Coordinates of N, CA and C in Angstrom, one line a residue:
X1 N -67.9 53.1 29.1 CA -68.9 53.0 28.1 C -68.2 52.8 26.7
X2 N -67.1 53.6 26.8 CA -66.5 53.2 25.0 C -66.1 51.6 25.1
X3 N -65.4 51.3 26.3 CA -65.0 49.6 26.2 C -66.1 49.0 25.5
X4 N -67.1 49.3 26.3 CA -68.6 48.4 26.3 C -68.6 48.8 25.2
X5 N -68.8 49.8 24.4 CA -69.4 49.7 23.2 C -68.6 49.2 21.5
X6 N -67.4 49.2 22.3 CA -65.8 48.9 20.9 C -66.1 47.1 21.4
X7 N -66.3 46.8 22.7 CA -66.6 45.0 22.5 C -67.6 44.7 21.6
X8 N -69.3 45.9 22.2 CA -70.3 45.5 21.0 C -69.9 45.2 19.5
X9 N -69.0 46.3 19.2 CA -69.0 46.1 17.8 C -68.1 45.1 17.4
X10 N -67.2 44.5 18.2 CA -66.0 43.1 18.1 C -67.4 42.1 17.6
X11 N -68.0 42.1 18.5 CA -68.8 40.9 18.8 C -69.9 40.7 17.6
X12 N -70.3 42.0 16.9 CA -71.1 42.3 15.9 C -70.4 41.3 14.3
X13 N -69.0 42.0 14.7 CA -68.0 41.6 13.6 C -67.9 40.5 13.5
X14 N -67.6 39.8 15.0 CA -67.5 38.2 14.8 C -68.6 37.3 15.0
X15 N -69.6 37.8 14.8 CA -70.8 37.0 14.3 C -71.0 37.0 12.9
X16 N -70.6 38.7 12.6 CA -70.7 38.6 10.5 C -69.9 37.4 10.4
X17 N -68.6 37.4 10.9 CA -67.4 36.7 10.1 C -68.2 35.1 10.5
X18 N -68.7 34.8 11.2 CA -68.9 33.3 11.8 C -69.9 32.9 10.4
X19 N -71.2 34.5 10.1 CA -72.1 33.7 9.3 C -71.4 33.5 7.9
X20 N -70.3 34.6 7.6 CA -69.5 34.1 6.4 C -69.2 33.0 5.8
X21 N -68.4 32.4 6.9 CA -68.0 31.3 6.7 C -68.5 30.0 6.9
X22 N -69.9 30.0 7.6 CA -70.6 29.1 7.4 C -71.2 28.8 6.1
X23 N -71.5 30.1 5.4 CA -72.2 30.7 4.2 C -70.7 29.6 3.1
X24 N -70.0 30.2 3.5 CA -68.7 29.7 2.7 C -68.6 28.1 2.8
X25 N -68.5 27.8 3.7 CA -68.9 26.5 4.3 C -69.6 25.5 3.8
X26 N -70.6 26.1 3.6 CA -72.3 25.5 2.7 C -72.1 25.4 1.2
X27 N -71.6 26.3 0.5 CA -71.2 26.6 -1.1 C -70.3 25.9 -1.6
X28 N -69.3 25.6 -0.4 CA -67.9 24.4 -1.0 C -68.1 22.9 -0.7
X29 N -69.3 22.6 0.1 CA -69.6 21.3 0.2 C -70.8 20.8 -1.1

């Protein structure tokens, strides 16, 4: 259960970081 739950939160993180940089993405074009 910790695995499963320490991946949830990877996965949480690399969706913030993805919308970041699309966010970042958008504002420098």
């Amino acid at each position: 259960m910790i695995i499963l739950d320490t991946d949830f939160d990877i996965v949480k993180a690399n969706k913030k970081a993805v919308k970041a940089v699309s966010v970042f993405k958008k504002t420098t074009d």
